[in-house]
Short mmCIF file of N, CA and C and ligand atoms in Angstrom, two decimals:
data_model
loop_
_atom_site.label_atom_id
_atom_site.label_comp_id
_atom_site.label_asym_id
_atom_site.label_seq_id
_atom_site.Cartn_x
_atom_site.Cartn_y
_atom_site.Cartn_z
N MET A 1 6.31 96.07 122.34
CA MET A 1 6.30 96.12 121.60
C MET A 1 7.65 96.29 120.31
N ILE A 2 7.20 95.82 119.29
CA ILE A 2 9.00 95.06 118.22
C ILE A 2 8.82 96.22 117.10
N GLN A 3 9.66 97.56 116.23
CA GLN A 3 8.84 98.16 115.65
C GLN A 3 9.38 97.46 114.31
N ASP A 4 8.96 97.76 112.97
CA ASP A 4 8.41 97.51 112.12
C ASP A 4 9.71 97.12 111.51
N ASN A 5 10.96 97.56 112.26
CA ASN A 5 12.31 97.58 111.07
C ASN A 5 12.72 95.88 111.74
N LEU A 6 12.62 95.77 112.97
CA LEU A 6 13.13 94.58 113.65
C LEU A 6 12.31 93.38 113.32
N MET A 7 10.44 93.73 113.16
CA MET A 7 9.92 92.77 112.71
C MET A 7 10.11 92.23 111.21
N LYS A 8 10.79 93.00 110.62
CA LYS A 8 10.28 92.93 109.42
C LYS A 8 12.56 92.19 109.10
N ALA A 9 13.27 92.27 109.72
CA ALA A 9 14.41 91.82 109.72
C ALA A 9 13.87 90.21 110.76
N LEU A 10 13.57 90.09 111.55
CA LEU A 10 12.94 88.68 111.95
C LEU A 10 11.77 87.88 111.65
N ASN A 11 11.47 88.25 110.21
CA ASN A 11 11.06 88.23 109.41
C ASN A 11 11.85 87.15 108.32
N ASP A 12 12.74 88.45 107.58
CA ASP A 12 14.27 87.75 106.68
C ASP A 12 14.60 86.84 106.92
N GLN A 13 14.59 86.72 109.08
CA GLN A 13 15.60 85.62 109.36
C GLN A 13 14.85 84.09 109.67
N ILE A 14 13.63 83.52 109.16
CA ILE A 14 12.48 83.21 109.21
C ILE A 14 12.79 82.25 107.92
N ASN A 15 12.86 83.35 106.56
CA ASN A 15 13.03 82.67 105.70
C ASN A 15 14.60 82.52 105.83
N TYR A 16 15.82 82.73 106.33
CA TYR A 16 17.14 82.63 105.52
C TYR A 16 17.81 80.93 106.30
N GLU A 17 16.37 80.78 107.42
CA GLU A 17 16.40 79.55 108.50
C GLU A 17 16.02 78.18 107.55
N PHE A 18 14.57 79.01 106.75
CA PHE A 18 14.50 77.34 105.95
C PHE A 18 14.77 77.52 104.32
N TYR A 19 15.48 78.64 104.42
CA TYR A 19 16.59 78.13 103.10
C TYR A 19 17.64 77.91 103.73
N SER A 20 18.22 78.04 104.70
CA SER A 20 19.60 77.23 105.18
C SER A 20 18.96 74.75 105.35
N SER A 21 17.88 74.78 105.99
CA SER A 21 17.34 73.73 105.91
C SER A 21 17.19 73.31 104.74
N TYR A 22 17.54 73.57 103.80
CA TYR A 22 16.55 73.33 102.16
C TYR A 22 17.82 73.65 102.23
N SER A 23 19.22 74.37 101.63
CA SER A 23 20.71 73.49 101.31
C SER A 23 21.39 72.83 102.19
N TYR A 24 20.84 72.29 103.51
CA TYR A 24 21.73 71.25 103.94
C TYR A 24 20.32 69.41 103.06
N LEU A 25 19.23 70.50 102.85
CA LEU A 25 18.91 68.90 102.42
C LEU A 25 19.61 68.49 100.83
N ALA A 26 20.19 70.42 100.56
CA ALA A 26 20.26 69.52 98.84
C ALA A 26 21.51 69.15 99.59
N MET A 27 22.40 68.71 100.42
CA MET A 27 24.36 68.42 100.41
C MET A 27 23.99 67.24 100.72
N ALA A 28 22.22 66.75 101.22
CA ALA A 28 21.94 65.33 101.56
C ALA A 28 21.92 64.56 100.44
N ALA A 29 21.64 65.19 99.72
CA ALA A 29 20.57 64.84 98.29
C ALA A 29 22.03 64.30 97.85
N TYR A 30 23.28 65.26 97.42
CA TYR A 30 24.61 64.94 96.69
C TYR A 30 25.01 63.43 97.47
N ALA A 31 25.46 63.19 99.20
CA ALA A 31 26.04 62.19 99.67
C ALA A 31 25.01 61.52 99.58
N GLN A 32 23.95 61.71 98.97
CA GLN A 32 23.51 60.44 98.99
C GLN A 32 23.41 60.04 97.64
N SER A 33 23.94 60.88 97.03
CA SER A 33 24.14 60.58 95.32
C SER A 33 25.76 59.91 95.33
N GLU A 34 25.67 60.03 96.49
CA GLU A 34 27.63 59.23 96.24
C GLU A 34 27.72 58.05 97.12
N ASP A 35 26.73 58.13 97.37
CA ASP A 35 26.40 56.60 98.28
C ASP A 35 27.15 56.73 99.18
N LEU A 36 26.71 57.71 100.10
CA LEU A 36 27.84 58.05 101.59
C LEU A 36 26.78 58.27 102.62
N ASP A 37 25.99 56.57 102.77
CA ASP A 37 24.80 57.97 104.33
C ASP A 37 24.89 58.53 104.75
N GLY A 38 26.67 58.01 105.96
CA GLY A 38 27.21 59.31 106.85
C GLY A 38 26.22 60.22 106.68
N PHE A 39 26.94 60.91 106.05
CA PHE A 39 27.10 62.16 105.52
C PHE A 39 25.98 62.63 104.66
N ALA A 40 24.42 61.85 104.40
CA ALA A 40 23.62 62.09 104.26
C ALA A 40 22.65 62.09 105.10
N ASN A 41 23.22 61.07 106.45
CA ASN A 41 22.13 61.29 107.40
C ASN A 41 23.11 62.44 108.53
N PHE A 42 24.18 62.70 108.55
CA PHE A 42 24.19 64.49 108.82
C PHE A 42 23.86 65.59 108.46
N PHE A 43 23.26 65.15 106.78
CA PHE A 43 22.77 66.38 106.09
C PHE A 43 21.69 66.95 106.89
N ARG A 44 20.75 65.45 107.06
CA ARG A 44 19.49 65.61 107.14
C ARG A 44 18.56 65.85 108.46
N ILE A 45 19.85 65.80 109.27
CA ILE A 45 18.91 65.74 110.37
C ILE A 45 20.06 67.58 110.96
N GLN A 46 20.97 68.62 109.90
CA GLN A 46 21.54 69.42 109.78
C GLN A 46 19.88 70.56 109.37
N ALA A 47 18.89 70.06 108.40
CA ALA A 47 17.86 70.08 107.88
C ALA A 47 17.15 70.37 108.42
N GLN A 48 16.80 69.51 110.13
CA GLN A 48 15.85 69.28 110.66
C GLN A 48 16.34 70.52 111.73
N GLU A 49 17.60 71.07 112.20
CA GLU A 49 17.84 71.46 113.31
C GLU A 49 17.15 72.97 112.46
N GLU A 50 17.48 73.03 111.13
CA GLU A 50 17.60 74.66 110.58
C GLU A 50 16.13 74.63 110.77
N LEU A 51 15.42 73.67 110.73
CA LEU A 51 13.88 74.04 110.34
C LEU A 51 13.23 74.53 111.72
N PHE A 52 14.09 73.30 112.88
CA PHE A 52 13.82 73.81 114.90
C PHE A 52 14.35 75.70 114.40
N HIS A 53 15.13 76.50 113.88
CA HIS A 53 15.30 77.69 114.10
C HIS A 53 14.24 77.92 113.71
N ALA A 54 14.01 77.72 112.62
CA ALA A 54 12.96 78.54 111.93
C ALA A 54 12.09 78.82 112.92
N MET A 55 11.46 77.76 113.72
CA MET A 55 10.30 77.94 114.15
C MET A 55 10.16 78.37 115.37
N LYS A 56 11.28 78.92 115.67
CA LYS A 56 12.03 79.19 117.34
C LYS A 56 11.06 81.13 116.81
N PHE A 57 12.37 81.33 116.16
CA PHE A 57 12.10 82.47 115.24
C PHE A 57 10.34 82.81 114.84
N TYR A 58 9.48 81.58 114.45
CA TYR A 58 8.07 81.84 114.32
C TYR A 58 7.74 81.86 115.05
N ASP A 59 7.98 80.97 115.97
CA ASP A 59 7.23 81.03 117.33
C ASP A 59 6.98 82.69 118.10
N TYR A 60 7.77 83.09 118.16
CA TYR A 60 8.86 84.37 118.99
C TYR A 60 8.38 85.58 118.06
N VAL A 61 7.80 85.78 117.27
CA VAL A 61 7.32 86.13 116.57
C VAL A 61 5.83 86.95 116.63
N TYR A 62 5.34 85.87 117.02
CA TYR A 62 3.96 85.54 117.26
C TYR A 62 3.55 85.55 118.84
N GLN A 63 4.38 85.21 119.34
CA GLN A 63 4.80 84.99 121.15
C GLN A 63 4.80 87.09 121.04
N LYS A 64 5.22 87.93 120.68
CA LYS A 64 5.16 89.29 120.36
C LYS A 64 4.51 90.17 119.80
N ASN A 65 3.23 89.32 119.49
CA ASN A 65 1.92 89.98 118.55
C ASN A 65 2.36 90.25 117.84
N GLY A 66 3.16 89.45 117.07
CA GLY A 66 3.57 90.30 115.67
C GLY A 66 2.68 89.41 114.49
N ASP A 67 3.30 89.35 112.81
CA ASP A 67 2.65 88.64 111.81
C ASP A 67 4.30 87.83 111.42
N VAL A 68 3.61 86.62 110.66
CA VAL A 68 4.98 86.16 110.27
C VAL A 68 4.61 86.21 108.48
N THR A 69 5.09 86.91 108.14
CA THR A 69 5.00 86.91 106.32
C THR A 69 5.93 86.14 105.75
N LEU A 70 5.36 84.76 105.11
CA LEU A 70 6.38 84.30 104.52
C LEU A 70 6.69 83.88 103.53
N GLN A 71 7.90 84.13 102.51
CA GLN A 71 8.78 84.93 100.93
C GLN A 71 8.77 83.47 100.42
N SER A 72 9.57 83.19 99.24
CA SER A 72 9.76 82.25 98.81
C SER A 72 11.02 82.30 99.14
N ILE A 73 11.67 80.66 99.23
CA ILE A 73 12.58 79.58 99.10
C ILE A 73 13.87 79.68 98.54
N ASP A 74 14.74 80.53 98.00
CA ASP A 74 16.16 80.97 97.20
C ASP A 74 16.29 79.11 96.94
N LYS A 75 16.64 78.86 95.74
CA LYS A 75 16.89 77.43 95.42
C LYS A 75 18.24 77.52 96.11
N PRO A 76 18.74 75.90 96.81
CA PRO A 76 20.04 76.30 96.92
C PRO A 76 20.93 75.36 95.91
N GLN A 77 22.49 75.42 96.02
CA GLN A 77 22.95 74.74 95.23
C GLN A 77 22.96 73.26 95.92
N LEU A 78 23.09 73.42 94.44
CA LEU A 78 22.63 71.44 93.81
C LEU A 78 24.06 70.86 93.48
N LYS A 79 25.17 71.13 92.75
CA LYS A 79 26.60 70.13 93.09
C LYS A 79 27.06 70.60 93.29
N PHE A 80 28.15 69.74 93.45
CA PHE A 80 29.41 70.07 94.77
C PHE A 80 31.00 68.85 93.98
N GLU A 81 32.21 69.72 94.35
CA GLU A 81 33.15 68.57 93.84
C GLU A 81 33.38 67.23 94.86
N ASN A 82 33.05 68.29 95.65
CA ASN A 82 33.63 66.34 96.31
C ASN A 82 32.26 66.88 98.24
N MET A 83 33.31 65.96 99.04
CA MET A 83 32.49 65.70 100.13
C MET A 83 33.56 67.29 100.56
N VAL A 84 34.39 67.85 100.70
CA VAL A 84 35.30 68.78 101.55
C VAL A 84 34.62 69.69 100.66
N ASP A 85 34.06 69.55 99.09
CA ASP A 85 33.70 71.51 99.01
C ASP A 85 32.19 71.32 99.80
N VAL A 86 31.81 69.99 99.94
CA VAL A 86 30.06 70.31 100.67
C VAL A 86 30.45 70.78 101.47
N PHE A 87 30.99 70.38 102.71
CA PHE A 87 32.16 71.41 104.06
C PHE A 87 32.02 72.36 104.16
N GLU A 88 33.24 73.17 102.76
CA GLU A 88 33.22 74.39 103.08
C GLU A 88 32.91 75.25 102.56
N LYS A 89 31.41 74.91 102.15
CA LYS A 89 30.22 75.78 101.54
C LYS A 89 29.24 75.79 103.03
N GLY A 90 29.19 74.85 103.99
CA GLY A 90 28.33 74.48 105.17
C GLY A 90 29.19 75.69 106.29
N TYR A 91 30.62 75.47 105.84
CA TYR A 91 31.05 76.77 106.05
C TYR A 91 31.16 77.63 106.65
N GLU A 92 30.96 78.13 105.47
CA GLU A 92 30.78 79.72 104.44
C GLU A 92 29.43 79.93 105.31
N HIS A 93 27.99 78.59 104.76
CA HIS A 93 27.24 79.41 105.15
C HIS A 93 26.94 79.77 106.46
N GLU A 94 27.27 78.73 107.31
CA GLU A 94 26.98 79.34 109.12
C GLU A 94 27.85 80.77 109.28
N GLN A 95 28.52 81.01 108.58
CA GLN A 95 29.66 82.32 109.08
C GLN A 95 28.62 83.28 108.44
N GLU A 96 28.14 82.83 107.37
CA GLU A 96 26.65 83.76 107.13
C GLU A 96 25.85 84.33 107.65
N VAL A 97 25.40 83.55 108.45
CA VAL A 97 24.52 83.29 109.06
C VAL A 97 25.04 84.08 110.53
N THR A 98 25.90 83.57 111.12
CA THR A 98 26.83 84.66 112.33
C THR A 98 26.55 85.72 112.23
N ARG A 99 26.90 86.00 110.98
CA ARG A 99 26.82 88.40 110.13
C ARG A 99 25.05 88.10 111.04
N ARG A 100 24.58 87.32 110.52
CA ARG A 100 23.45 87.40 109.86
C ARG A 100 22.49 88.24 111.10
N ILE A 101 22.79 87.04 112.41
CA ILE A 101 22.20 87.11 113.57
C ILE A 101 22.98 88.27 114.26
N TYR A 102 24.17 87.93 113.92
CA TYR A 102 24.97 89.91 115.20
C TYR A 102 24.14 90.96 114.54
N ASN A 103 23.82 91.54 113.38
CA ASN A 103 23.07 92.31 112.90
C ASN A 103 21.79 92.62 113.33
N LEU A 104 20.77 91.92 113.52
CA LEU A 104 19.81 91.30 114.19
C LEU A 104 20.16 91.33 115.74
N ALA A 105 21.09 91.24 115.74
CA ALA A 105 21.16 91.91 118.22
C ALA A 105 21.28 93.44 118.07
N ASP A 106 21.76 93.76 116.72
CA ASP A 106 23.05 95.21 116.51
C ASP A 106 21.16 95.96 116.57
N ILE A 107 20.39 95.09 115.66
CA ILE A 107 19.61 96.59 115.42
C ILE A 107 18.06 96.27 116.35
N ALA A 108 18.02 95.11 117.61
CA ALA A 108 16.94 94.19 118.98
C ALA A 108 17.98 96.17 119.96
N ALA A 109 19.54 95.37 119.45
CA ALA A 109 20.63 96.25 120.11
C ALA A 109 19.59 98.02 120.78
N GLU A 110 19.30 98.88 119.73
CA GLU A 110 19.51 99.82 118.90
C GLU A 110 17.96 100.15 119.63
N GLU A 111 17.60 99.41 119.52
CA GLU A 111 15.84 99.43 120.04
C GLU A 111 15.69 99.76 121.44
N LYS A 112 16.69 99.03 122.06
CA LYS A 112 16.63 98.51 123.62
C LYS A 112 15.32 97.66 124.23
N GLU A 113 15.40 96.66 122.26
CA GLU A 113 14.01 95.17 122.14
C GLU A 113 14.78 93.54 122.72
N HIS A 114 14.87 94.06 124.45
CA HIS A 114 15.57 93.52 125.50
C HIS A 114 15.14 92.25 125.70
N SER A 115 13.51 91.85 125.17
CA SER A 115 13.45 90.37 125.27
C SER A 115 14.22 89.53 123.83
N THR A 116 14.43 89.94 122.64
CA THR A 116 14.43 89.69 120.90
C THR A 116 15.95 89.97 122.29
N ILE A 117 16.50 90.58 121.91
CA ILE A 117 18.48 90.11 122.25
C ILE A 117 17.84 88.82 123.12
N SER A 118 17.11 88.62 124.46
CA SER A 118 17.60 87.35 124.73
C SER A 118 17.53 86.29 124.09
N LEU A 119 16.82 85.99 123.05
CA LEU A 119 16.26 85.34 122.32
C LEU A 119 17.57 85.32 121.41
N LEU A 120 18.04 86.51 120.82
CA LEU A 120 19.32 86.31 120.45
C LEU A 120 21.06 85.64 120.17
N LYS A 121 20.72 85.78 122.14
CA LYS A 121 21.41 85.21 122.74
C LYS A 121 21.28 84.18 122.19
N TRP A 122 20.51 83.68 122.62
CA TRP A 122 20.41 81.62 122.00
C TRP A 122 21.05 81.57 120.94
N PHE A 123 20.98 82.82 120.23
CA PHE A 123 21.07 81.44 118.56
C PHE A 123 22.55 82.16 118.41
N ILE A 124 22.60 83.10 119.07
CA ILE A 124 24.83 83.31 119.00
C ILE A 124 25.40 82.20 119.75
N ASP A 125 25.15 82.37 120.19
CA ASP A 125 25.43 81.03 121.18
C ASP A 125 25.46 79.19 120.78
N GLU A 126 24.61 79.30 119.74
CA GLU A 126 24.20 78.18 119.14
C GLU A 126 25.23 77.85 118.01
N GLN A 127 25.47 79.17 117.24
CA GLN A 127 26.42 79.45 116.16
C GLN A 127 28.08 78.98 116.20
N VAL A 128 28.22 79.29 117.64
CA VAL A 128 29.57 78.85 117.90
C VAL A 128 28.91 77.08 117.58
N GLU A 129 28.93 76.58 117.76
CA GLU A 129 28.60 75.38 118.24
C GLU A 129 28.41 75.21 116.67
N GLU A 130 27.61 75.26 115.66
CA GLU A 130 27.44 75.20 114.06
C GLU A 130 28.60 75.40 113.59
N GLU A 131 28.99 76.66 113.70
CA GLU A 131 30.46 76.88 113.32
C GLU A 131 31.80 76.00 113.76
N ASP A 132 31.84 75.33 114.51
CA ASP A 132 32.67 74.47 115.02
C ASP A 132 32.80 73.10 114.83
N ASN A 133 30.90 72.58 114.45
CA ASN A 133 30.81 71.42 113.49
C ASN A 133 31.17 71.20 112.47
N PHE A 134 31.25 72.18 111.98
CA PHE A 134 31.48 71.91 110.68
C PHE A 134 33.51 71.83 110.57
N ASN A 135 34.26 73.63 111.06
CA ASN A 135 35.24 73.32 110.81
C ASN A 135 35.76 72.56 111.76
N LYS A 136 35.05 70.92 112.41
CA LYS A 136 35.91 70.29 112.96
C LYS A 136 36.17 68.91 111.96
N ILE A 137 34.98 69.17 110.93
CA ILE A 137 34.47 67.97 109.64
C ILE A 137 35.25 68.31 108.65
N ILE A 138 35.75 69.43 108.60
CA ILE A 138 36.05 69.68 107.58
C ILE A 138 37.91 69.15 107.59
N LYS A 139 38.63 69.32 109.18
CA LYS A 139 39.72 69.55 109.20
C LYS A 139 40.01 67.63 109.24
N LYS A 140 39.04 67.20 109.98
CA LYS A 140 39.32 65.31 109.52
C LYS A 140 39.50 65.27 107.89
N LEU A 141 38.37 65.50 107.36
CA LEU A 141 38.31 65.08 105.90
C LEU A 141 39.62 65.98 104.85
N ARG A 142 40.06 67.10 105.00
CA ARG A 142 41.00 66.84 104.10
C ARG A 142 42.16 66.39 104.82
N ARG A 143 42.07 65.47 105.72
CA ARG A 143 43.00 64.86 106.27
C ARG A 143 42.98 63.51 105.91
N ALA A 144 41.20 63.36 104.87
CA ALA A 144 40.76 61.30 104.87
C ALA A 144 41.04 62.01 103.12
N GLN A 145 41.13 62.54 102.16
CA GLN A 145 41.14 62.98 101.45
C GLN A 145 41.42 62.24 100.76
N SER A 146 42.60 61.70 100.90
CA SER A 146 43.12 60.70 99.68
C SER A 146 43.03 59.76 100.48
N ASN A 147 42.79 58.97 101.23
CA ASN A 147 42.40 57.72 101.90
C ASN A 147 41.12 57.67 101.94
N PRO A 148 40.47 56.29 100.71
CA PRO A 148 38.79 56.07 100.74
C PRO A 148 39.08 55.86 102.76
N ALA A 149 39.31 54.55 102.87
CA ALA A 149 38.96 53.54 104.07
C ALA A 149 38.64 54.97 104.91
N ALA A 150 39.72 56.09 105.02
CA ALA A 150 39.42 57.21 106.27
C ALA A 150 37.44 58.17 105.94
N LEU A 151 37.61 57.68 104.68
CA LEU A 151 36.09 58.32 104.36
C LEU A 151 35.57 57.39 104.48
N TYR A 152 35.57 56.72 104.50
CA TYR A 152 34.60 55.43 105.13
C TYR A 152 33.82 55.42 106.64
N MET A 153 35.42 55.66 106.90
CA MET A 153 35.12 55.57 108.98
C MET A 153 34.54 57.01 108.64
N LEU A 154 34.63 58.06 108.44
CA LEU A 154 34.11 59.26 108.71
C LEU A 154 32.35 59.40 108.80
N ASP A 155 32.08 58.26 107.51
CA ASP A 155 30.65 58.07 106.41
C ASP A 155 30.21 57.44 108.01
N GLU A 156 31.22 55.95 108.41
CA GLU A 156 30.47 55.98 109.72
C GLU A 156 30.13 56.71 110.76
N GLU A 157 31.15 57.56 111.21
CA GLU A 157 30.59 58.20 112.87
C GLU A 157 29.54 59.01 112.45
N LEU A 158 29.47 60.12 110.74
CA LEU A 158 28.45 61.20 110.62
C LEU A 158 27.10 59.64 110.64
N ALA A 159 26.69 58.55 110.58
CA ALA A 159 25.71 57.95 110.81
C ALA A 159 25.18 58.05 112.11
N GLN A 160 26.12 57.69 112.68
CA GLN A 160 25.62 58.18 114.58
C GLN A 160 24.71 59.64 114.55
N ARG A 161 24.84 60.17 113.99
CA ARG A 161 23.91 61.60 114.58
C ARG A 161 22.76 61.45 114.91
N VAL A 162 21.98 61.37 115.50
CA VAL A 162 20.40 61.98 115.70
C VAL A 162 19.82 63.27 116.13
N TYR A 163 19.25 63.43 115.57
CA TYR A 163 18.26 64.92 116.19
C TYR A 163 17.75 64.50 117.64
N VAL A 164 18.06 65.67 118.11
CA VAL A 164 17.80 66.23 119.72
C VAL A 164 16.91 67.13 119.38
N ALA A 165 15.91 67.32 119.66
CA ALA A 165 15.12 68.79 119.69
C ALA A 165 15.99 68.60 121.10
N PRO A 166 16.69 70.28 121.14
CA PRO A 166 16.99 71.51 122.14
C PRO A 166 15.52 70.38 123.52
N ALA A 167 15.91 70.71 124.51
CA ALA A 167 15.15 69.72 125.89
C ALA A 167 14.97 71.22 126.53
N ALA A 168 15.88 71.51 127.19
CA ALA A 168 15.36 72.71 128.02
C ALA A 168 14.94 73.87 127.45
N ASP A 169 14.27 73.88 126.22
CA ASP A 169 13.25 75.23 124.95
C ASP A 169 12.19 74.85 125.15
N THR A 170 12.16 76.12 125.60
CA THR A 170 10.42 76.07 126.11
C THR A 170 10.36 77.49 125.35
N SER A 171 10.65 78.59 124.47
CA SER A 171 10.24 79.28 124.10
C SER A 171 9.47 78.98 122.51
N ALA A 172 10.11 77.86 122.16
CA ALA A 172 10.07 77.90 120.66
C ALA A 172 8.20 76.30 120.61
N GLN A 173 8.10 76.07 121.35
CA GLN A 173 6.98 75.22 121.06
C GLN A 173 5.83 76.27 121.87
FE1 FE2 B 201 19.90 77.90 111.45
FE1 FE2 B 202 23.31 75.96 111.39
#
């Protein structure tokens, strides 16, 4: 049985994952408006991944006989300076998500709620990848900044990204 404060924190995280999805969709729209279809593709898939995260928490709450209380989703940032700015904001966002997941893990540990600790282990590992993805692209973008050809090459590269739902995962569906 999950205590109220942990249940509330899990519900808040569902909201934050939806907000993450919305934020990345806003970044996709910005990239689209700049005619960078590959970057737009990258962020549309990123938005899909965040929906998957939200639903993973959502399903878990019901598996643990809790209730999901959906809240309003904050308006995401819509305007950006350039693609470096977009990825820097994305990187900061992922670092904030990591802090929130750690905070959840701290609460779950205090409550000795071992199945939630196990669920959060998946998210902790996922966040390593998320931060690394953004950081790597920032580095490439900074190098490409003064070179439009390099920017379009990166756009082509990001056009190849496809959404893959985590295969080995059975807890989310
Ligand atoms: Fe997420
Ligand atoms: Fe993420």
